[in-house]
PDB file of C-alpha atoms in Angstrom:
ATOM      1  CA  ARG R   1      75.628-116.694-246.400  1.00 89.00           C
ATOM      2  CA  LEU R   2      77.034-114.847-249.863  1.00 86.00           C
ATOM      3  CA  GLU R   3      74.397-116.537-251.690  1.00 87.00           C
ATOM      4  CA  LEU R   4      71.649-115.527-249.604  1.00 91.00           C
ATOM      5  CA  VAL R   5      72.892-111.682-249.598  1.00 92.00           C
ATOM      6  CA  LEU R   6      73.123-111.886-253.464  1.00 91.00           C
ATOM      7  CA  GLU R   7      69.704-113.648-253.865  1.00 92.00           C
ATOM      8  CA  ASN R   8      68.028-111.025-251.931  1.00 92.00           C
ATOM      9  CA  MET R   9      69.601-107.932-253.526  1.00 90.00           C
ATOM     10  CA  ASN R  10      67.474-105.628-255.333  1.00 91.00           C
ATOM     11  CA  THR R  11      70.313-104.867-257.883  1.00 90.00           C
ATOM     12  CA  GLY R  12      71.330-107.571-260.778  1.00 89.00           C
ATOM     13  CA  PHE R  13      74.519-109.546-260.217  1.00 90.00           C
ATOM     14  CA  LEU R  14      75.759-111.728-262.521  1.00 89.00           C
ATOM     15  CA  ILE R  15      78.974-113.811-262.562  1.00 90.00           C
ATOM     16  CA  LEU R  16      80.905-114.817-265.541  1.00 89.00           C
ATOM     17  CA  ASP R  17      83.760-117.365-265.719  1.00 91.00           C
ATOM     18  CA  GLN R  18      87.032-117.057-267.739  1.00 86.00           C
ATOM     19  CA  ASN R  19      85.418-118.181-271.033  1.00 90.00           C
ATOM     20  CA  TRP R  20      82.720-115.450-270.335  1.00 90.00           C
ATOM     21  CA  ARG R  21      79.845-118.066-269.474  1.00 93.00           C
ATOM     22  CA  TYR R  22      77.384-117.328-267.042  1.00 93.00           C
ATOM     23  CA  VAL R  23      77.758-119.166-263.748  1.00 94.00           C
ATOM     24  CA  TYR R  24      75.577-117.217-261.769  1.00 94.00           C
ATOM     25  CA  ALA R  25      72.706-114.737-261.922  1.00 94.00           C
ATOM     26  CA  ASN R  26      70.767-113.543-259.140  1.00 95.00           C
ATOM     27  CA  PRO R  27      66.953-113.061-259.209  1.00 95.00           C
ATOM     28  CA  GLU R  28      66.996-109.413-260.218  1.00 94.00           C
ATOM     29  CA  ALA R  29      69.610-110.160-262.986  1.00 91.00           C
ATOM     30  CA  ALA R  30      67.312-112.775-264.359  1.00 92.00           C
ATOM     31  CA  ALA R  31      64.308-110.310-264.220  1.00 93.00           C
ATOM     32  CA  ILE R  32      66.490-107.897-266.350  1.00 88.00           C
ATOM     33  CA  THR R  33      67.564-110.457-268.742  1.00 86.00           C
ATOM     34  CA  THR R  34      63.903-111.820-269.273  1.00 89.00           C
ATOM     35  CA  ARG R  35      62.619-108.145-269.865  1.00 89.00           C
ATOM     36  CA  ALA R  36      65.597-107.453-272.187  1.00 83.00           C
ATOM     37  CA  ASN R  37      65.146-110.554-274.167  1.00 83.00           C
ATOM     38  CA  GLY R  38      63.087-112.878-272.985  1.00 88.00           C
ATOM     39  CA  THR R  39      65.746-115.455-271.615  1.00 87.00           C
ATOM     40  CA  THR R  40      64.905-117.049-268.415  1.00 90.00           C
ATOM     41  CA  ARG R  41      67.663-117.579-265.607  1.00 92.00           C
ATOM     42  CA  GLU R  42      68.047-121.239-266.647  1.00 93.00           C
ATOM     43  CA  GLN R  43      68.764-120.303-270.242  1.00 92.00           C
ATOM     44  CA  LEU R  44      70.988-117.628-269.199  1.00 90.00           C
ATOM     45  CA  LEU R  45      73.133-119.940-267.212  1.00 92.00           C
ATOM     46  CA  GLN R  46      73.727-122.187-270.555  1.00 88.00           C
ATOM     47  CA  THR R  47      75.239-118.997-272.549  1.00 91.00           C
ATOM     48  CA  THR R  48      78.207-116.692-272.670  1.00 92.00           C
ATOM     49  CA  LEU R  49      78.030-112.902-272.528  1.00 87.00           C
ATOM     50  CA  ASP R  50      78.414-112.796-276.403  1.00 88.00           C
ATOM     51  CA  ASP R  51      75.621-115.400-276.916  1.00 85.00           C
ATOM     52  CA  GLY R  52      73.282-113.861-274.344  1.00 77.00           C
ATOM     53  CA  PHE R  53      73.710-110.084-275.544  1.00 80.00           C
ATOM     54  CA  PRO R  54      75.325-109.724-278.789  1.00 85.00           C
ATOM     55  CA  GLU R  55      74.161-106.042-278.937  1.00 86.00           C
ATOM     56  CA  ILE R  56      76.649-105.153-276.339  1.00 86.00           C
ATOM     57  CA  VAL R  57      79.648-106.246-278.374  1.00 91.00           C
ATOM     58  CA  GLY R  58      81.769-103.219-278.776  1.00 93.00           C
ATOM     59  CA  THR R  59      80.090-101.139-276.169  1.00 93.00           C
ATOM     60  CA  TYR R  60      81.424 -99.293-273.302  1.00 90.00           C
ATOM     61  CA  LEU R  61      80.130-101.949-270.847  1.00 88.00           C
ATOM     62  CA  TYR R  62      81.733-104.700-273.150  1.00 91.00           C
ATOM     63  CA  ASN R  63      84.982-103.175-273.372  1.00 92.00           C
ATOM     64  CA  GLU R  64      85.164-102.664-269.625  1.00 90.00           C
ATOM     65  CA  LEU R  65      84.427-106.073-269.181  1.00 88.00           C
ATOM     66  CA  LYS R  66      86.811-107.566-271.062  1.00 89.00           C
ATOM     67  CA  ARG R  67      89.363-105.018-269.740  1.00 89.00           C
ATOM     68  CA  SER R  68      88.619-106.072-266.088  1.00 88.00           C
ATOM     69  CA  MET R  69      88.981-109.783-267.015  1.00 87.00           C
ATOM     70  CA  ALA R  70      92.340-109.101-268.695  1.00 88.00           C
ATOM     71  CA  GLU R  71      93.933-107.067-265.967  1.00 87.00           C
ATOM     72  CA  PRO R  72      94.959-108.332-262.668  1.00 87.00           C
ATOM     73  CA  GLY R  73      93.582-106.662-259.505  1.00 87.00           C
ATOM     74  CA  THR R  74      90.243-104.843-258.946  1.00 87.00           C
ATOM     75  CA  SER R  75      88.388-102.793-261.478  1.00 86.00           C
ATOM     76  CA  VAL R  76      85.482-100.420-260.817  1.00 85.00           C
ATOM     77  CA  PHE R  77      83.224 -98.901-263.385  1.00 84.00           C
ATOM     78  CA  GLU R  78      79.429 -98.219-263.502  1.00 85.00           C
ATOM     79  CA  VAL R  79      77.060 -98.901-266.038  1.00 81.00           C
ATOM     80  CA  HIS R  80      73.270 -97.848-265.627  1.00 78.00           C
ATOM     81  CA  LEU R  81      70.477 -99.687-267.900  1.00 66.00           C
TER      82      LEU R  81
END
């Protein structure tokens, strides 16, 4: 049921593993990445965050993602694209 909810959200949703490899992208996230750099959902799922979007390295989003993965517990931050 969770995947059904994620697949039908009108907000992009991505899941990264501990190696920063994309393991899930809902259709809206895939549409965003396609518009941003021409990457399809299938191509995205074969890359890492750094490979897929090298221009975000060092940005607020990148730093917050790294921080949230390094710290135990829940992290909350918001980024508008």
